[in-house]
Every structure is written in C-alpha cells, then in structure tokens.
XYZ file of C-alpha atoms in Angstrom:
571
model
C 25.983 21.155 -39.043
C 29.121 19.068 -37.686
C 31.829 19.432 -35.104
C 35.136 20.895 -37.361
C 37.386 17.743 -37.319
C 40.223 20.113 -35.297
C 37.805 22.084 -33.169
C 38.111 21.478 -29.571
C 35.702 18.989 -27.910
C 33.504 22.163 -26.602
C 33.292 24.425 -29.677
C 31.715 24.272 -32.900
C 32.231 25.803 -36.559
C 29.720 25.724 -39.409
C 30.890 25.255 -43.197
C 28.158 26.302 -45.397
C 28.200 25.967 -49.143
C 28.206 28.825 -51.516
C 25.030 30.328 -52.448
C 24.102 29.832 -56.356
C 23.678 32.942 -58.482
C 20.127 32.465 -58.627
C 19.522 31.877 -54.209
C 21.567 35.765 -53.726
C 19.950 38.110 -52.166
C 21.358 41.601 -52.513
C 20.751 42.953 -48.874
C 21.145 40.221 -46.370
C 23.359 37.338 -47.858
C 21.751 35.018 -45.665
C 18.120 34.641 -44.767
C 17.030 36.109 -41.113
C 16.329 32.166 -40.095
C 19.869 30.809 -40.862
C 21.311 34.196 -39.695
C 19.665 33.409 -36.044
C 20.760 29.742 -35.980
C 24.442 30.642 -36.902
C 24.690 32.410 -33.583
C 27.164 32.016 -31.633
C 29.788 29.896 -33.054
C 30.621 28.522 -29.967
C 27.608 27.254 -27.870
C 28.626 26.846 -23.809
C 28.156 22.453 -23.061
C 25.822 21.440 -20.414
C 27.075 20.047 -18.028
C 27.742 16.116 -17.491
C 26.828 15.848 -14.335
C 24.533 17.729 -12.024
C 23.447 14.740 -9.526
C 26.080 13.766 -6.494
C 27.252 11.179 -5.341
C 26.359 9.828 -9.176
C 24.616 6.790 -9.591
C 26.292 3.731 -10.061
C 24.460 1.335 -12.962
C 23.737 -1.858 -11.486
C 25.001 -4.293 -14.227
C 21.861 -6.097 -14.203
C 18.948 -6.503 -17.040
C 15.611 -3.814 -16.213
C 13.434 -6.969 -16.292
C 15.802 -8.763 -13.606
C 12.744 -10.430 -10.994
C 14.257 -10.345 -7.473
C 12.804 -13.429 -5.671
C 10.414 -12.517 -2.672
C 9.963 -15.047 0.212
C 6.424 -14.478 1.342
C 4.955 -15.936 4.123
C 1.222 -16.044 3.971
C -1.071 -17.504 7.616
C -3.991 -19.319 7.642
C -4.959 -22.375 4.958
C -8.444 -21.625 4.364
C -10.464 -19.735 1.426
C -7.881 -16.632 1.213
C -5.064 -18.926 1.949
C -6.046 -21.710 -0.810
C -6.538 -18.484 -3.122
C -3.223 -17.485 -2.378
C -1.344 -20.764 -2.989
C -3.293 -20.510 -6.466
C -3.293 -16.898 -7.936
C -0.027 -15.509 -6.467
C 2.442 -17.948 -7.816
C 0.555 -17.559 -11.264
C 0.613 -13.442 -10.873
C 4.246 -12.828 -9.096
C 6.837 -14.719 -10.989
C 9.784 -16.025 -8.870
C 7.670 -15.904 -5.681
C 9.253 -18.115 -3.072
C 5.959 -18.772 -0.910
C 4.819 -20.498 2.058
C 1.303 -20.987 3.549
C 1.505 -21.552 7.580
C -1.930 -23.756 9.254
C -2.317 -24.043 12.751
C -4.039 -26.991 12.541
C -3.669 -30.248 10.315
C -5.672 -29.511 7.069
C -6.770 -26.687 4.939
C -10.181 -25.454 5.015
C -9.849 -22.823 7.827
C -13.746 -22.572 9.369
C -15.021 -25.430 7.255
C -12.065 -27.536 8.896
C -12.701 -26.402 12.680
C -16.527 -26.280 12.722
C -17.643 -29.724 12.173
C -20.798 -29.818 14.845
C -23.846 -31.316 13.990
C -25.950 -29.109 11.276
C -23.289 -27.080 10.312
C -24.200 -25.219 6.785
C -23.403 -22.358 5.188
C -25.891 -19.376 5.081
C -24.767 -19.085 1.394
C -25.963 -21.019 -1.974
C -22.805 -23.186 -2.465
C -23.040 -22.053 -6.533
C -21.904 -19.150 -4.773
C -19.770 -19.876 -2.496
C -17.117 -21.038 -4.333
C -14.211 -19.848 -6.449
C -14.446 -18.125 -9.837
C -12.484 -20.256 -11.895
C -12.795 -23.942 -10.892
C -16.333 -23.879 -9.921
C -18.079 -27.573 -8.959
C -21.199 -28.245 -10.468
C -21.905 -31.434 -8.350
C -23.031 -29.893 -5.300
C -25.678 -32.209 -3.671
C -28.007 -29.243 -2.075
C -28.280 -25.425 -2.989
C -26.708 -25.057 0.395
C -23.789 -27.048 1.024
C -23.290 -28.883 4.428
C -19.450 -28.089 5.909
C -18.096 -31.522 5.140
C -18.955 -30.981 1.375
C -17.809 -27.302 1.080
C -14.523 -28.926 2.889
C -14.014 -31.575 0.081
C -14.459 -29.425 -2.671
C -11.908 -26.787 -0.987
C -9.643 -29.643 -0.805
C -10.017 -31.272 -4.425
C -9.572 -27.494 -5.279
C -5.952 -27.759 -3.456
C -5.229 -31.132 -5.098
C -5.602 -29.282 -9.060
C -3.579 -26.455 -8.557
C -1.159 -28.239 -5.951
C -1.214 -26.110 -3.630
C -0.182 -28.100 -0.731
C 3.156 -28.423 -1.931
C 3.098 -24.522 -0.257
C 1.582 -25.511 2.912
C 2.996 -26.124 6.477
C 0.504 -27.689 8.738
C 0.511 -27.539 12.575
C 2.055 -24.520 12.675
C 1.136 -22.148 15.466
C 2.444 -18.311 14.670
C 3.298 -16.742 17.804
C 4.256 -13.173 16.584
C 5.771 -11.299 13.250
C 7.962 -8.600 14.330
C 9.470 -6.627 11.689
C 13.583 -6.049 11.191
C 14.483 -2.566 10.158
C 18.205 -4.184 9.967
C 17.197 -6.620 7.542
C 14.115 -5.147 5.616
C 12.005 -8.589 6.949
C 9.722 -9.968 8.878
C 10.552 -12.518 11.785
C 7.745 -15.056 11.776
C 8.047 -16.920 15.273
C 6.036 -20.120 14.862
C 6.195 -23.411 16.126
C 5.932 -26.315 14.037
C 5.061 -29.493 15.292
C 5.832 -28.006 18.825
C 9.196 -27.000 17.528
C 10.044 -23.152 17.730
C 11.254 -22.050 14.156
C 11.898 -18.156 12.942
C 10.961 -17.869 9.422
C 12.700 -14.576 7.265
C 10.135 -13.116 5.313
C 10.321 -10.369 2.910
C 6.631 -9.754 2.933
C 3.972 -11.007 5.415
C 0.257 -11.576 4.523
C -2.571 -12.639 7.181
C -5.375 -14.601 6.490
C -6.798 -16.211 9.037
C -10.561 -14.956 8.295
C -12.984 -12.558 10.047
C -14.264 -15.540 12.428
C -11.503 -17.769 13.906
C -11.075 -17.081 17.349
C -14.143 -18.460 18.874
C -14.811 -16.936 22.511
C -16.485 -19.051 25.316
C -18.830 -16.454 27.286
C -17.594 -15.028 30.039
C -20.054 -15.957 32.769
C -19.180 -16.057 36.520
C -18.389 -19.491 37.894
C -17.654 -20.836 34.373
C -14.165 -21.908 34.725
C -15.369 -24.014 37.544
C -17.754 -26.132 35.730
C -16.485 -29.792 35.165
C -18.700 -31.469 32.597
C -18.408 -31.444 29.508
C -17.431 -27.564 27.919
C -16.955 -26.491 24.336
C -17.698 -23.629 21.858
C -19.486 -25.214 19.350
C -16.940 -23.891 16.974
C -14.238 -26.112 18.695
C -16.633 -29.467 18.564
C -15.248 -32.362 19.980
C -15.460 -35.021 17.511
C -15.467 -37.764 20.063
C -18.780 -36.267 22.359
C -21.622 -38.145 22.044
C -24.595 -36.141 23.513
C -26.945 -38.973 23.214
C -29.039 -39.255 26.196
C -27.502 -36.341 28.089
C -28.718 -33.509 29.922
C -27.300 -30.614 27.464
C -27.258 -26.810 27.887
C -26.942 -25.007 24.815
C -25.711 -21.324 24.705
C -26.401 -18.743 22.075
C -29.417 -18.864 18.939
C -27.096 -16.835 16.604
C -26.589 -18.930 13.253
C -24.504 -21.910 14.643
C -27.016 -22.020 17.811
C -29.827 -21.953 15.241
C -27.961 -25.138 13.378
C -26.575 -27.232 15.659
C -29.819 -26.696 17.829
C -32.236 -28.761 15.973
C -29.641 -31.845 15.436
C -28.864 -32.192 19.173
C -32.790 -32.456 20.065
C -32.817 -35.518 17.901
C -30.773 -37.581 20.188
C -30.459 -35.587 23.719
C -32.211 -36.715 26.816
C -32.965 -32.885 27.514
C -31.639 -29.838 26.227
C -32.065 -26.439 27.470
C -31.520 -23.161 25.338
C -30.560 -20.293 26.921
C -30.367 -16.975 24.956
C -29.966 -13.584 25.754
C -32.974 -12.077 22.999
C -34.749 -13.255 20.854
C -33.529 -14.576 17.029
C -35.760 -12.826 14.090
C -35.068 -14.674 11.062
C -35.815 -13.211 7.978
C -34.979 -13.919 4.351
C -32.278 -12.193 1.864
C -31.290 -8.850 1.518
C -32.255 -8.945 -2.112
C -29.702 -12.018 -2.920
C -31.407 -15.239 -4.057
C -35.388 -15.586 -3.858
C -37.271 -16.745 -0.760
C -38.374 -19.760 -2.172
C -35.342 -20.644 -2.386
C -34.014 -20.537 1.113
C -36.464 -23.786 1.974
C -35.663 -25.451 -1.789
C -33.811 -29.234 -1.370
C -32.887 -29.466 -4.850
C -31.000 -27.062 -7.129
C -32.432 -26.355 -11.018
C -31.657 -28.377 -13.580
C -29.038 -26.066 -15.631
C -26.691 -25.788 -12.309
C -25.549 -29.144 -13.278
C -25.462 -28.691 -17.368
C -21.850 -27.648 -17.965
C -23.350 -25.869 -21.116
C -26.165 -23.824 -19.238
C -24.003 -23.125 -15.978
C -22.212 -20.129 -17.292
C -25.345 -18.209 -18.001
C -27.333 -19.976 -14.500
C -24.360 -18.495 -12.104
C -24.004 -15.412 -13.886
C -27.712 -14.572 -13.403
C -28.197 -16.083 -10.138
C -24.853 -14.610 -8.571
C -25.511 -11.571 -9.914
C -28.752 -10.981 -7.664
C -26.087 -10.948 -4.874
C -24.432 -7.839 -6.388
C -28.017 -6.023 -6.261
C -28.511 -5.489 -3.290
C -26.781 -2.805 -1.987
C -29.714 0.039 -1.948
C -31.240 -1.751 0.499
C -28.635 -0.773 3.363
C -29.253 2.822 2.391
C -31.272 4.314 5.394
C -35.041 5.267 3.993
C -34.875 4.522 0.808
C -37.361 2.956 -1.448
C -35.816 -0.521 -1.160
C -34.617 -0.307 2.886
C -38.457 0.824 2.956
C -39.858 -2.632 1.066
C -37.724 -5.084 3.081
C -38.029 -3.434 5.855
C -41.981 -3.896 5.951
C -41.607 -7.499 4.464
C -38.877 -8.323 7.001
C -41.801 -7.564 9.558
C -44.293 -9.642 8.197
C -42.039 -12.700 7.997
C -40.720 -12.328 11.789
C -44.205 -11.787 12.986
C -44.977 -15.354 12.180
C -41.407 -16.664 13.370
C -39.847 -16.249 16.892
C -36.723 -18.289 18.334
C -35.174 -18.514 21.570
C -35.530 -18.587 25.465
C -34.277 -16.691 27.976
C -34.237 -16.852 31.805
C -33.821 -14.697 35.012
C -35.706 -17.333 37.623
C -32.400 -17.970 39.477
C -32.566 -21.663 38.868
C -30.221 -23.815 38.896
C -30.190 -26.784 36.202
C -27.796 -29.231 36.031
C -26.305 -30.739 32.767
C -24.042 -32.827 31.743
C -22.357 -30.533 28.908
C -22.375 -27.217 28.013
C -21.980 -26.511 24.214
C -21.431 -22.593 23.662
C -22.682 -20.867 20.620
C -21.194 -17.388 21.649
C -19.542 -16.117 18.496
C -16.201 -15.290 17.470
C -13.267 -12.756 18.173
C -15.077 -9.607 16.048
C -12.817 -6.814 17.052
C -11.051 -7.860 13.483
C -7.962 -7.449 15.129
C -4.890 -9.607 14.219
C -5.099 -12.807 15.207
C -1.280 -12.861 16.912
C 1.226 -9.872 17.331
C 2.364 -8.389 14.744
C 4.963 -5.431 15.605
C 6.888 -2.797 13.803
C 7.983 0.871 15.049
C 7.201 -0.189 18.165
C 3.954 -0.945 17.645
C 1.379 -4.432 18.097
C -0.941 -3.811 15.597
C -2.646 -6.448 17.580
C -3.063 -4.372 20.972
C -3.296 -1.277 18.672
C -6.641 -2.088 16.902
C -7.763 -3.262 19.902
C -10.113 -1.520 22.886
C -8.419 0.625 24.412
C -5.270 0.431 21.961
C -3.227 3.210 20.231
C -6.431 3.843 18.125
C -8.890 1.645 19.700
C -10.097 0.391 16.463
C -9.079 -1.288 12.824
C -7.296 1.620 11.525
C -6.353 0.591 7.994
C -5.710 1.769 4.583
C -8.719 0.491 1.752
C -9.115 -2.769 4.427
C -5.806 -4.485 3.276
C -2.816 -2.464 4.952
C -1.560 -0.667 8.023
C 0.949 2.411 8.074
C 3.679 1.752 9.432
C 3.748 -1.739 8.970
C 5.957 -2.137 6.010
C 5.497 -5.064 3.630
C 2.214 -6.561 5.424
C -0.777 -6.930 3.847
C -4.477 -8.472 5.306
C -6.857 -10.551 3.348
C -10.589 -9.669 4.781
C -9.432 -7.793 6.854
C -11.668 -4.932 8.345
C -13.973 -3.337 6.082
C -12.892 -5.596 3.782
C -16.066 -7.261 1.322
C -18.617 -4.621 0.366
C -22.198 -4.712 1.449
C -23.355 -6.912 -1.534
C -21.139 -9.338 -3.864
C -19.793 -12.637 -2.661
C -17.071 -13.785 -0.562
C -14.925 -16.347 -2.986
C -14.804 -13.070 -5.754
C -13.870 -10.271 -2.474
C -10.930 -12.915 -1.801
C -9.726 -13.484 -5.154
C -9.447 -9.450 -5.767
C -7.635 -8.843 -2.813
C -5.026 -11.397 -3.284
C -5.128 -9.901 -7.227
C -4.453 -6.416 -5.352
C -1.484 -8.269 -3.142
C 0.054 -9.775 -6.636
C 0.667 -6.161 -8.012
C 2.391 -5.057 -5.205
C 4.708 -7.868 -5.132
C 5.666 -7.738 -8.983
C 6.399 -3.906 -8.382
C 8.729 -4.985 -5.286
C 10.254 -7.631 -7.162
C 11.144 -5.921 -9.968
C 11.357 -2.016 -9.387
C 14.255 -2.411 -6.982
C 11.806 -1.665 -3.629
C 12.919 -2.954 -0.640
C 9.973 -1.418 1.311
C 6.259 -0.282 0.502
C 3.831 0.736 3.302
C 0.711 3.036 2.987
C 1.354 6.962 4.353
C -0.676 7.793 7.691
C -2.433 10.641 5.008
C -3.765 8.233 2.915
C -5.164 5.859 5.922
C -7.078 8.683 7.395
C -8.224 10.147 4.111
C -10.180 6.523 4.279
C -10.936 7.036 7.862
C -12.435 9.688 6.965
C -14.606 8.723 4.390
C -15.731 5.505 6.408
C -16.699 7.995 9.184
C -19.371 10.246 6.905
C -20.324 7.305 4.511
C -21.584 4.883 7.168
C -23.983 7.192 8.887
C -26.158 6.800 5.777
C -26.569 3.238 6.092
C -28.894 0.969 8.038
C -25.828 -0.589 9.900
C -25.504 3.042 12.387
C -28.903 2.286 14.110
C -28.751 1.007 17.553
C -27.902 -2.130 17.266
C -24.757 -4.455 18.066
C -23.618 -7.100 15.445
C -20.137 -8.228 14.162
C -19.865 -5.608 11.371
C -19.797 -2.898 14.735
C -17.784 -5.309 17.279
C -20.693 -5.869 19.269
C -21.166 -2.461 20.607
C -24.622 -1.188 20.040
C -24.273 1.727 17.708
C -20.857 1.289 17.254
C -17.706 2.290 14.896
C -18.748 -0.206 11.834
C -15.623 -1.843 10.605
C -16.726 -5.471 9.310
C -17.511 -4.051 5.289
C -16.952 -2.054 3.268
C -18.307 1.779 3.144
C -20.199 1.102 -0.270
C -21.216 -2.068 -2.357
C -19.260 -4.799 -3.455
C -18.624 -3.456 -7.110
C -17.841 -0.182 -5.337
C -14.912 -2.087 -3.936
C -13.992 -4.004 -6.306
C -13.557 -0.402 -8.469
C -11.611 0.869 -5.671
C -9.047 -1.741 -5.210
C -8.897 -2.845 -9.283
C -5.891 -0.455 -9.341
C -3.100 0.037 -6.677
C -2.790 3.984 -5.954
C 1.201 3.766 -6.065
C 1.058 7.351 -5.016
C -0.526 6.314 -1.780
C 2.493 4.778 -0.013
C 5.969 5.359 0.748
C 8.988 3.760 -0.558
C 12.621 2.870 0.409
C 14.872 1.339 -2.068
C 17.479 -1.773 -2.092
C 20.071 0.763 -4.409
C 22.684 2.500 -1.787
C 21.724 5.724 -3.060
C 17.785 5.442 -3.009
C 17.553 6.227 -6.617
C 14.221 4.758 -8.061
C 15.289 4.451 -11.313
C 18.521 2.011 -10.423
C 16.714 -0.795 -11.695
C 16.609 0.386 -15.164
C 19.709 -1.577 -14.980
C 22.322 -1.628 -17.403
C 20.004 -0.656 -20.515
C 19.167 -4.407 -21.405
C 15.935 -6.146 -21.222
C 16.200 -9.863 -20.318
C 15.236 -11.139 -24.239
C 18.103 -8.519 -25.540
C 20.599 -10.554 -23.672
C 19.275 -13.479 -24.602
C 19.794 -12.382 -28.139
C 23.237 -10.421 -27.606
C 24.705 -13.915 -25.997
C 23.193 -16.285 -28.973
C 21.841 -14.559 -32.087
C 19.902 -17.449 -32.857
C 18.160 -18.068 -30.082
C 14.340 -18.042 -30.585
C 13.591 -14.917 -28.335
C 9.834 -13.040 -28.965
C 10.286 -9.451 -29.610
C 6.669 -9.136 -30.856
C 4.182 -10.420 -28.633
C 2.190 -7.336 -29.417
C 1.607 -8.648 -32.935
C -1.722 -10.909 -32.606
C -3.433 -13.354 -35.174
C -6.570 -11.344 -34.838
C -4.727 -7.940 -35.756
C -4.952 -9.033 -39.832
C -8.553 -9.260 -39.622
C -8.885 -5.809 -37.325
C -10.522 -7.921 -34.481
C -7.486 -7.434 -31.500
C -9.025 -6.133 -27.947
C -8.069 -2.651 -27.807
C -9.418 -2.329 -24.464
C -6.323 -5.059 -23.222
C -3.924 -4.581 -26.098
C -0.233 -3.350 -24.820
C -1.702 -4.125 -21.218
C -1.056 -7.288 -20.189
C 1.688 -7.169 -17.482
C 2.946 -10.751 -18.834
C 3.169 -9.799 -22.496
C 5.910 -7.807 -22.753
C-alpha cells in the first residue's frame, strides 16, 4: 500500500491488482482480511505535535561529557582513593583535593605520638589494587602506613590534584548558579572555589577534643591531645599526666614510661582488652613477624584472600544471643579476667606535672566537619545535638536531602559491621563515580536523595539495630558516646550487606532538575549522533570502533556473559 502520487498529504488510496481466474471467489470478491484492512480509504493523521512549548534539539552528540568541577576535602585514605578511582571512572572530571594541613595521609599524618599503630593487620589495611607486600610487622606502625599511602600517591599522581594548607571554612550551596561555594583559605589567603559537586572526606576521627575539665584552660604547662603531638616535646625526665586508656592511651602509654621521670594515668573505668571479633586469630595479635607467603608475590593473592576474608565473617557475632555472640562472649570473659588496665581517682589530690598529654577521643557525633548549607540549612548544626534532627540523618550513609550535589565518604553508618576499611572506601567513591557520569552526561544539573527515601533508611536503621549487641547500655563512638544511644557509626548489617546495597545507585531514589530550559530529560539525546558517528560523518576514514562488543574470545564461545554489553566504557 502507497500514498496515490496526487492524493493530498492526509489521504490515502489503494491500487490492487486484478484477481487471476483461478484466486475468484464467487461471493465475496475479496477475502474478509483484506476487506477489513481496506477500510476507510482515508485514515484521520495523528497529530505532529501534542507536547508545548516543543522541545528544542540541542545540536550536540548523546555521548557529549559535560565537564564537572568537583571539589573533594580531606587528603587521607578516601581522599587518596578519590584522586585515583574518580578520574579513571568519570571522564572529563575537573577535580581538586583540598588538605588542611601540609601532606596527605589524613590520621596517619596528624597522629605521630610515640607507639602509634594501627589496630588492623596492615595486609589489610591497605588498598585493593596496589597492595605492598613489604610491610615490616603484621601491624604497621603510623610512619610506615604513612609512606606507603604516600608512594601510593606518587604511582597514580595524585598530587597533581591536591591543594595543601587549605583550611575550608564553609560550602554553601547557590540555587542561582547550580554550585557550591567552597570558602577556604589557602596559605592564609581567603579563596571561593565554584564547585559543581562537593564531596567530604575528612574521616570518622579528625577532630580530636581536649576534655572538658574545670580549670583546664588555666593550666600552663605543657597541653596537647595526643592526637595533635607536638613533634618538638621531649617528655624525658618530666613529671607527665596522661589522660584517657582508650586505644591511643593504651599506645602511647607504654612508650612515655620508658623515658618519663613519673607519669600518672588517670582514667575514668577501666580498659578490658580482648581479642577479635572473629577477624584474624589470637595468636596473631602478639605475632612480630608475618608468614612467609605475605611476601611471595606468587602466594599473596591466595594469603590475603583467605586471611582478609576472616574479616568479612564476622558479622553473626554482633547479633544479640546467638550462637556466636554466645562463644565470644564467654571467651571475651575469660581473656579480661586475666587482663585489667587503668587507674582512676576521687582522693582530691592535687599532683603537679609538667605536661598534660590528653587521650580523650575524637569529634564522634559524625557530623560535618565545617558548615555546609543549602535551603537554609547547616547540615553541620543539623546533625548535631540539639539540631533540626539531632542526629546523622542520611540517605544509605553517603547523602543528605536537600543538599543537592554533596556526597560523604564514611560518613555515618557508613562501613558495615565486618569487612575492611580500604574496600568500604573504594566502593563508596565507586558509588560517587556513577553519579557523576550520569550528571555529566544525562544533561542533570542537580541530583539529591528525596526526604522518602532517607527515612525509609531511617527507618530500617531504627528496627535493625535493636537486634544487635551495639543497643546494650553502653557508650562508644558507633552511639556518640551516649550510653544506649541512637547507633550511627556502621552500618545496619555486615559489610557484604553493604557493599550489595550500594553496588547499584537506586536512580529512582532522588530527585532531579535539568540544565535543558524546558526540563525535558531526554534533551540530551542530542541531535541523534553518537560521538564515533561524527567522527565518521566528518572523515570516512577515520579509524572509529563501532564493534567493541565483538571479543577475541567470542570465536571460541568463551566471552563473560555475566559482563558482556555492560561495561559503561565499552560502548
């Protein structure tokens, strides 16, 4: 069937050829299904248009990658991650890391007091994919998990990103211009940086907080957090106070009685220490020397796989009563009963000393670390006692609503309950990289997670942790200090549970607005052209992939379905 070569635009006639003899049929000369096709001969048009004001095509390619300036805080773990993954995940990323002080490494940077270790195997603490097989003890001393942090920044360049000495003072967000305004001063020098989207990562401990005792801002010797060491005190010889027997009290303790004239240790109760939560053996806590195959490049694959992996295990032991909360419980008891730390005193005495070294802990209210403000809002004050919620009230740990472009590496209930730090990091700013290659190609100007969706995950926080161990009475940083508090330091489940729950972004979980005058989503389809068909319209020989679907492996039947036709890159 055609349009009749003189029929107007909106009407069409049918020419049919004559039946043969033999395809008659005496009652109906046409059959019933060509009879019911044939009607009407004129067929009313749909209409053009239905959709007003009509959308104007942007004369631009679909795959056209709008650069995003991205302004990331804080050079430690999650900011070294950051200066490695997202310029390797979110193509024409214009990115820059901010550090308050003068070289990466965040904590392992700022604590440098005598003893300072970290509580975690260094095979484990450390990224992914560029993991050192040189370190000198099974658990690494600051200055060592510094260096290899730092050689870490030197491979992938990441410094080339980084700003040092560069205090932020606030991020307030411009509805007028669809950015942030990052108020920092450089060098002492106030500078506002325009940022399309802002990421914090200044880590869960980097305020440290001095105890607030009467008569303490009078004291004129000698007075630091132990977190804020002063590289040029030398307590040899004098009278020292030491204050706290959490983990840096516990560390620094022993390597000041080596060289003080006296040292008293005040603590408020007593320290039980007690071995893993079903991560690495006991043995192995005490151990000096790591196994053989953690420094054979061919036997370290299958060493870290089995010896990180105990760290994933170990979530069924924060379930309240059962079988394995039961076990370590009782062997948690018989451990402590031959181990008791600390002193504590209510005699009145006074003792003078020559310095004061506070091991009081950190800022734990996993608050922001400076203001950030939008709609009127400080998340800051907000998440704060007493604040517009009073608490961290975020969406899956790593957004806010209505805080529009602004994401937060370990941030509250961030890292789940088992699993390891460097992978909870690298996911998150994975998570972070999707978002951005959405924005930055999809024609977004805004993304920010509904206030539905936040307190859907409220309220699963709210009936999930009740079931755990963590809801006795009992104050630690994953509750803010408040015995029996609001838990908001992990995750409500383990750390594959989280890493399932935040492998995908749930688009359908935020709102939008769009850079296109008209809000249509779909005005970055462009002007029907991928990138590679200009290419090829503009220069027919030009040496343009059309196929990178077609694999080597496909002629012998061996591609990976499981990625094939998924790779965001491959297209």
């Amino acid at each position: 069937m055609a349009p009749h070569a003189e029929s107007p635009p909106n009407e069409l006639t049918f020419e049919l050829p004559p039946l043969e003899k033999s395809d008659r049929v005496t009652e109906h000369p046409y059959s019933s299904i060509l009879k019911a096709e044939l009607q009407p001969k004129v067929k009313p048009r749909a209409p053009l248009r239905t959709i007003w004001p009509y959308l104007e095509i942007e004369e631009h390619p679909i795959d056209r990658v709008t650069p995003l300036r991205v302004v990331v805080v804080g050079a430690g773990i999650s900011g070294i991650t950051a200066g490695i993954l997202l310029p390797q995940k979110v193509p024409g990323i214009d990115l820059k890391i901010y550090e308050k002080t003068s070289d990466i490494g965040g904590t392992w940077n700022t604590n440098i007091y005598p003893g300072v270790k970290c509580d975690i195997p260094a095979d484990v603490y450390q990224s992914t994919f560029a993991p050192s097989l040189d370190w000198s003890t099974p658990y690494a001393g600051g200055a060592e998990i510094k260096a290899y942090w730092k050689s870490i920044v030197a491979e992938y360049d990441v410094e080339k990103y980084i700003t040092f000495n560069s205090l932020i003072n606030q991020a307030i967000w411009s509805h007028e211009k669809a950015k942030w305004l990052v108020y920092v001063d450089i060098d002492g020098v106030s500078h506002i940086d325009e940022a399309d989207f802002l990421v914090t990562a200044t880590g869960h401990f980097a305020q440290p907080l001095l105890p607030n005792y009467p008569g303490i801002e009078e004291y004129t010797g000698h007075l630091r957090h132990s977190s804020n060491w002063d590289p040029n005190f030398d307590p040899t010889g004098k009278k020292l106070a030491l204050i706290g027997n959490g983990a840096s009290g516990l560390q620094v303790l022993p390597q000041l009685q080596k060289v003080v004239g006296h040292l008293d240790h005040y603590a408020r109760n007593p320290t039980w220490i007690a071995g893993s939560f079903g991560g690495e053996d006991s043995d192995g806590l005490l151990a000096k020397e790591r196994p053989p195959q953690s420094r054979n490049a061919r036997e370290y694959h299958e060493y870290r796989k089995e010896f990180e992996g105990q760290f994933w295990n170990r979530f069924s032991g924060m379930i309240k009563d059962g079988e394995k909360n039961i076990a370590l419980k009782e062997s948690f008891k018989k451990l402590m009963a031959r181990r008791l730390d600390g002193i504590q005193t209510k005699d009145g005495i006074h003792r003078e000393v020559d310095a004061i070294i506070c091991s009081t802990g950190a800022d734990i209210s996993f608050s922001t670390a400076f203001p950030i403000i939008a709609n009127g809002v400080d998340l800051q004050t907000a998440w704060r006692t007493g604040g517009n919620s009073g608490f961290p009230d975020s969406y899956l740990s790593i957004a806010a609503p209505g805080f529009p472009n602004m994401f937060i590496v370990l941030g509250p209930n961030s890292t789940g309950q088992a699993g390891t730090l460097p992978h909870a990091v690298e996911t998150q700013i994975t998570y972070i990289a999707k978002v951005l290659r959405k924005v930055s190609t999809q024609g977004i100007k805004t993304i920010a997670p509904t206030q539905a969706a936040t307190n859907d995950f409220r309220a699963y926080c709210e009936s999930f942790f009740p079931r755990t161990v963590m809801s006795e009475q009992c104050s630690s940083w994953y509750n803010g200090g408040i015995v029996g508090g609001r838990v908001h330091g992990v995750w409500p489940g383990s750390g594959t549970h989280v890493s399932i729950a935040r492998r995908e972004v749930r688009w359908e979980d935020f709102e939008y607005t769009y850079h296109n005058k008209s809000g249509n989503r779909f005005a970055y389809f462009g002007n029907g052209f991928s990138r590679k068909d200009e290419i090829a319209a503009e220069n027919p020989d030009a040496d343009v992939d059309f196929t990178p679907y077609l694999k080597k492996e496909a002629v012998e039947h061996k591609v990976d379905l499981r990625a094939h036709h998924e790779l965001w890159f491959e297209v």
